[in-house]
Tab-separated table of C-alpha atoms and ligand atoms in Angstrom:
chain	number	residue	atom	x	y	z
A	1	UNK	CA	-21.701	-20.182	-7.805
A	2	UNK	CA	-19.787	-17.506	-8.523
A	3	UNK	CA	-16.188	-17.828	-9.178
A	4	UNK	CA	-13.791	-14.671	-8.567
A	5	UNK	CA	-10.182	-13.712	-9.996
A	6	UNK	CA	-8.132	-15.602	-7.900
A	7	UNK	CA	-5.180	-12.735	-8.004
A	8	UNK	CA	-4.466	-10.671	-4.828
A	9	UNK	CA	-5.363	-7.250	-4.398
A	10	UNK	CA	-2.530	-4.577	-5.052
A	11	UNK	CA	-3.526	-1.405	-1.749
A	12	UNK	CA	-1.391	1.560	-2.077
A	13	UNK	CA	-1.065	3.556	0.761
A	14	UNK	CA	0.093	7.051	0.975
A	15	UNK	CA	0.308	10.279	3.331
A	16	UNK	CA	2.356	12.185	5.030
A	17	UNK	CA	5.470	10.743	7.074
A	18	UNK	CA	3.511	10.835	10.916
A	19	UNK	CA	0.432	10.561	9.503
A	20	UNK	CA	0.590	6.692	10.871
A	21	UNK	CA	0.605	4.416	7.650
A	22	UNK	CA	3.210	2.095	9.376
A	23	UNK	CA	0.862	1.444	12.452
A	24	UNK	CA	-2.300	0.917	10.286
A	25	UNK	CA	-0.448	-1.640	8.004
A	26	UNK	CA	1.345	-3.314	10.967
A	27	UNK	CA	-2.162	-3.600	12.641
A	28	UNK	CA	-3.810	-4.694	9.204
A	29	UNK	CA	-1.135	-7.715	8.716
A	30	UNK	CA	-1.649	-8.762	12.183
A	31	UNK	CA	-5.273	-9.526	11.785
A	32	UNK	CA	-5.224	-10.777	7.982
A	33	UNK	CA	-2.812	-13.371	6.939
A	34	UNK	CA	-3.616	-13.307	3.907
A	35	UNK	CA	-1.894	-9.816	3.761
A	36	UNK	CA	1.693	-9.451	2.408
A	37	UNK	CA	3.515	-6.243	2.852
A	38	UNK	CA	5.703	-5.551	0.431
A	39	UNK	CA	9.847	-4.336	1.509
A	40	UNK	CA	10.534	-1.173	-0.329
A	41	UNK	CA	14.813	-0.734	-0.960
A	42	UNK	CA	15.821	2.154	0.173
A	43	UNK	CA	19.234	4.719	0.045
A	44	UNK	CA	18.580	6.156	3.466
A	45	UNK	CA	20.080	4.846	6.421
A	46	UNK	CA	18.291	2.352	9.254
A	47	UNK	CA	17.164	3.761	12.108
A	48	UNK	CA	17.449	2.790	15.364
A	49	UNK	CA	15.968	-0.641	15.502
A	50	UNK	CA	15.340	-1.120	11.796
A	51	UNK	CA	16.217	-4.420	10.348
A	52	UNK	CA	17.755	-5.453	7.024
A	53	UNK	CA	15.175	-7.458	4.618
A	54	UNK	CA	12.149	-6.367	7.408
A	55	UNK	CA	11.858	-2.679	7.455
A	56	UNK	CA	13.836	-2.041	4.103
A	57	UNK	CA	16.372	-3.362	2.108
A	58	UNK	CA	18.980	-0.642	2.579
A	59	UNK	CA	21.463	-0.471	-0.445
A	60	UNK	CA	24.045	2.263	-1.524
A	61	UNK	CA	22.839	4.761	-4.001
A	62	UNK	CA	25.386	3.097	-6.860
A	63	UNK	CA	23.372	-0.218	-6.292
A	64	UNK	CA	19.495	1.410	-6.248
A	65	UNK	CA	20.811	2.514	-9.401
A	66	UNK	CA	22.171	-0.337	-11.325
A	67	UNK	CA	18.461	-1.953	-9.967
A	68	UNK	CA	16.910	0.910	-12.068
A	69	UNK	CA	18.935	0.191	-15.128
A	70	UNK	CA	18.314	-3.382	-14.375
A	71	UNK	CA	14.596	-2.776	-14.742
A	72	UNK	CA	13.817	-4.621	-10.797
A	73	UNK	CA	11.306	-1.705	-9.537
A	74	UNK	CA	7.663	-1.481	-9.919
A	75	UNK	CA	7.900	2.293	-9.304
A	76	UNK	CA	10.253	4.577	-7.185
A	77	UNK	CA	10.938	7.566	-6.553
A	78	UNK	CA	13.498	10.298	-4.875
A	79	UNK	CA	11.309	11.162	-2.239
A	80	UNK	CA	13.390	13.260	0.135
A	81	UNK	CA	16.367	15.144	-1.360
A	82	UNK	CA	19.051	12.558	-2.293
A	83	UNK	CA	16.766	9.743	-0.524
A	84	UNK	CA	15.674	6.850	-3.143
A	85	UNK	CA	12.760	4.295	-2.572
A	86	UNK	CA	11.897	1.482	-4.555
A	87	UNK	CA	9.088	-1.184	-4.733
A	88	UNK	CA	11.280	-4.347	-6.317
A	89	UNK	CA	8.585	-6.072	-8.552
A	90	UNK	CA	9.451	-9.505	-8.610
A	91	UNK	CA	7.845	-10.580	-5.234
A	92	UNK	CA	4.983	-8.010	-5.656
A	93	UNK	CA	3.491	-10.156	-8.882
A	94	UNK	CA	4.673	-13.292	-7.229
A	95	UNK	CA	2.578	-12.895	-4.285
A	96	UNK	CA	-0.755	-11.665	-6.303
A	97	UNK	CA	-0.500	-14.567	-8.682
A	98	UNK	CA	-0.802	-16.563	-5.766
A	99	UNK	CA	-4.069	-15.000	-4.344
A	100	UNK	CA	-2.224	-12.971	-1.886
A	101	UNK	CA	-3.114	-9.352	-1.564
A	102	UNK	CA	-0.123	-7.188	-1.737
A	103	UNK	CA	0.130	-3.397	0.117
A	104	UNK	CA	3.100	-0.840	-0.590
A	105	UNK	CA	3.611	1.588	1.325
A	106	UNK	CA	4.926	4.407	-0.684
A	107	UNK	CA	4.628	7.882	-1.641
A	108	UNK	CA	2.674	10.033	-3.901
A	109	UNK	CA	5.173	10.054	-6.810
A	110	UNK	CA	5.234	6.455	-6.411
A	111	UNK	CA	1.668	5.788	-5.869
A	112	UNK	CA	1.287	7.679	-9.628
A	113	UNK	CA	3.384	5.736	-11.108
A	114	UNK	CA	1.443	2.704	-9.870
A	115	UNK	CA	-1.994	3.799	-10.751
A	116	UNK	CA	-0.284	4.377	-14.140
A	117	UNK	CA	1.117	0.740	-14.308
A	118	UNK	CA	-1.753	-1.053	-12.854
A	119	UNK	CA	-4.672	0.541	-12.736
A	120	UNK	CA	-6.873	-1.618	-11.250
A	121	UNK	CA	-4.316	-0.704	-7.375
A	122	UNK	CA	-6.770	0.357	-4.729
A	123	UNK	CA	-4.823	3.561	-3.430
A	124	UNK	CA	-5.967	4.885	0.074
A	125	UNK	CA	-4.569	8.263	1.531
A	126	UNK	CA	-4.116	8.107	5.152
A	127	UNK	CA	-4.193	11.870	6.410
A	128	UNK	CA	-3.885	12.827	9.980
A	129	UNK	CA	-6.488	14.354	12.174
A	130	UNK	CA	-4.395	17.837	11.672
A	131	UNK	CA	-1.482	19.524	10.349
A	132	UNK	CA	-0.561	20.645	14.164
A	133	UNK	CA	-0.942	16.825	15.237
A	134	UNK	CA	1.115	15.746	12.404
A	135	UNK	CA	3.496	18.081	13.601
A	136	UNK	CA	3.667	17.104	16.928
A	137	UNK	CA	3.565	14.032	16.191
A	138	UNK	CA	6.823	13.967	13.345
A	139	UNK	CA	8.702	16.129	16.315
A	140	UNK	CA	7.628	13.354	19.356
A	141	UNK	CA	9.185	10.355	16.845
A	142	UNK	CA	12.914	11.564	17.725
A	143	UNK	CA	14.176	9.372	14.930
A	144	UNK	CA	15.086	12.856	12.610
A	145	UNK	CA	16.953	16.124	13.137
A	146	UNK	CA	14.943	19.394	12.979
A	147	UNK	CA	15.912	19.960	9.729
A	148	UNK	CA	14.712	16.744	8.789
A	149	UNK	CA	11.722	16.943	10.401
A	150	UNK	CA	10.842	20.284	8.773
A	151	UNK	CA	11.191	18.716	5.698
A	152	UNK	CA	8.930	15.833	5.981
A	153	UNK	CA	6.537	18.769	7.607
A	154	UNK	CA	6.773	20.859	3.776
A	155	UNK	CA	6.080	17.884	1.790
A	156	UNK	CA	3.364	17.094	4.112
A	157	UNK	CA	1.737	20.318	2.629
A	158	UNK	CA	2.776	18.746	-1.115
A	159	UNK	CA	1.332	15.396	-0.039
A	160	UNK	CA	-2.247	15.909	1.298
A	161	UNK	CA	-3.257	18.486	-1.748
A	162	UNK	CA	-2.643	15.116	-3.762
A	163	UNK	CA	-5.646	13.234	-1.701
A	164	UNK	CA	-8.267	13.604	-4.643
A	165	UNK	CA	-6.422	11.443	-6.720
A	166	UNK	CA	-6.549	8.621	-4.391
A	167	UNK	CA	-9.563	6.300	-4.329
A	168	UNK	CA	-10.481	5.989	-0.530
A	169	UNK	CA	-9.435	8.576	2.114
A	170	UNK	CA	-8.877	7.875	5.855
A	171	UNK	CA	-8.571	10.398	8.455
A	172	UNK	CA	-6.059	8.586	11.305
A	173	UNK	CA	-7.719	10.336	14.124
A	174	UNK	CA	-7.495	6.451	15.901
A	175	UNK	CA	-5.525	3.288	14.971
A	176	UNK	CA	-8.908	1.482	15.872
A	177	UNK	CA	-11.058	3.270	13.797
A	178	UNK	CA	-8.557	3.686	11.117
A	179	UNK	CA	-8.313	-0.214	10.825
A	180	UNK	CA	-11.638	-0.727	10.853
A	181	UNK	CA	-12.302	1.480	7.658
A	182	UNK	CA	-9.138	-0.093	5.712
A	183	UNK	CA	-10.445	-3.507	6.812
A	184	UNK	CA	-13.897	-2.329	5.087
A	185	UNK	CA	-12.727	-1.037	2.426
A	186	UNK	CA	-10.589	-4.637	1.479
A	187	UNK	CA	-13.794	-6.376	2.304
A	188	UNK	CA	-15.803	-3.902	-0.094
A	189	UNK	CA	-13.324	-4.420	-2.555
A	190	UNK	CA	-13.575	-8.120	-2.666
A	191	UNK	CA	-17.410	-8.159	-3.756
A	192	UNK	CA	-16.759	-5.797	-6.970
A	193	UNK	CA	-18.367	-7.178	-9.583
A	194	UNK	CA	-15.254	-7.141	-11.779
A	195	UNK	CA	-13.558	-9.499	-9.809
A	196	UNK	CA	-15.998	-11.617	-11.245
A	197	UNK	CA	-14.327	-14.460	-13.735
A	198	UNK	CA	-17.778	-16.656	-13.984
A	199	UNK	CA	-21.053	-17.088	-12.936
A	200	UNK	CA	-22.235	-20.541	-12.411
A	201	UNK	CA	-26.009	-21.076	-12.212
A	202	UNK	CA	-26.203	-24.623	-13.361
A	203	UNK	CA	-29.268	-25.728	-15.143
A	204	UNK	CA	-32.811	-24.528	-14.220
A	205	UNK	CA	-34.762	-28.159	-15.103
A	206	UNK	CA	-32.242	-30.253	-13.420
A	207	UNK	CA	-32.409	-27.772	-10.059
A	208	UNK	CA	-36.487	-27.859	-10.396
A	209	UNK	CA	-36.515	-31.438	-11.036
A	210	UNK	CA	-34.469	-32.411	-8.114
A	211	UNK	CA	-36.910	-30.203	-6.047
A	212	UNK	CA	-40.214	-32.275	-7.561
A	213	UNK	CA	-38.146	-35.579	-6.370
A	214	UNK	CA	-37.646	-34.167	-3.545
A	215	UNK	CA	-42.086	-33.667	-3.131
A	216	UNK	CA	-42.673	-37.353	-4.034
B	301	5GP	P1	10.661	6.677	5.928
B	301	5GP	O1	12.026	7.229	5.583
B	301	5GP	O2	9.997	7.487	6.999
B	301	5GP	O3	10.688	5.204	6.230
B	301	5GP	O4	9.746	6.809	4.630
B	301	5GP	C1	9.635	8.011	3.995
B	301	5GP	C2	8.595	7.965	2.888
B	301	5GP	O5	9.020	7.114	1.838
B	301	5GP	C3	7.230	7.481	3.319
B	301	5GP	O6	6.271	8.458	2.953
B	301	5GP	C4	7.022	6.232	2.531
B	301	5GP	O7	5.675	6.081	2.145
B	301	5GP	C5	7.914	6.441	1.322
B	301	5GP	N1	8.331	5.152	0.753
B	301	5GP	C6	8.729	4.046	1.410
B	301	5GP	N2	8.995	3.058	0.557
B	301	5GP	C7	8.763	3.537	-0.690
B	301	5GP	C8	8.854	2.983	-2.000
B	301	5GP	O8	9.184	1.824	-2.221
B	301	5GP	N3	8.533	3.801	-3.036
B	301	5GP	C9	8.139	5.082	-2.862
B	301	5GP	N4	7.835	5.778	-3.950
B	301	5GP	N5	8.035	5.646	-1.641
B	301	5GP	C10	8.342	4.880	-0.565
């Protein structure tokens, strides 16, 4: 009866490095298939246990920029001094022209640039329950130095003043709880009445008439 867009949803998600995007998204794709997260490139090195064409697609600074001149990014951004990250945009429209809803992970500059682009992108802030728990949570990781660390901890600051300009907000006090409201919000999403391509009612005297057959 009624007939939706068939095109994925594009979710940002932002907030502060700690804050746990990467847990919330990992949880979200494991209980929705029809989830697709997209693989940002980056110029920073992997990490311990960080794969190739999985976590990121890790390419030399001379390459991330021949991509930009090459037009390949949806957005991106130098988000930590002399760090670039990229959403490549070829597999991001793929994927929503096929009904698949699509979720980047990225930062503030980059969620702008998104809104900007396509503003129909659902952005949700993830913030965490505290700045002393995201704290002690960025210095429990182990993966950075303490300079590092202290750096992700003053863009932090930067990063949650930004949370107006986000549609939904989600404090990460509990992966659980967390998932339930992104899983809500998706849901929510999915019954806008934009989405809304057609309405099919059929005809009134053919419904009632079948209905007075049905009497006889
Ligand atoms: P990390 O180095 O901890 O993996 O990520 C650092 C930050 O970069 C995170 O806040 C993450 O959201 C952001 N980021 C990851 N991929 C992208 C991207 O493709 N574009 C932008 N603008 N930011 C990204």
């Amino acid at each position: 009866m009624i007939k939706s867009k068939k095109d994925g949803l594009l979710i940002v998600l932002s907030g502060p490095s700690g804050a746990g995007k990467g847990t919330i998204c990992n949880e979200l794709l494991k209980e929705n298939n029809n989830i697709w997260k997209s693989v940002s490139m980056t110029t920073r090195l992997p990490r311990e246990g960080e794969v190739d064409g999985i976590d990121y697609f890790y390419v030399t600074e001379d390459e991330f920029k021949k991509r930009i001149d090459d037009d390949e990014f949806l957005e991106y951004a130098n988000v930590y001094k002399g760090l670039y990250y990229g959403t490549p945009k070829e597999e991001v429209f793929k994927r929503l022209d096929n009904g698949t809803d699509v979720i980047l992970e990225i930062d503030i500059e980059g969620a702008k640039n998104v809104r900007e682009l396509m503003p129909a992108a659902i952005c949700i802030f993830i913030m965490p329950p505290s700045m002393q728990e995201l704290k002690k949570r960025l210095e429990g990781r182990g993966t950075e130095t303490k300079d590092k660390v202290l750096e992700r901890f003053k863009k932090a600051y930067q990063e949650v003043n930004e949370v107006t300009r986000y549609n939904y907000v989600i404090v990460n006090d509990e992966v659980s709880n967390a998932l339930k409201k992104i899983s809500a919000i998706i849901e929510a999403e999915k019954c806008r009445v934009d989405r809304i391509e057609d309405v099919e009612v059929g005809n009134v005297e053919e419904v009632i008439h079948e209905e007075l057959i049905g009497l006889e």
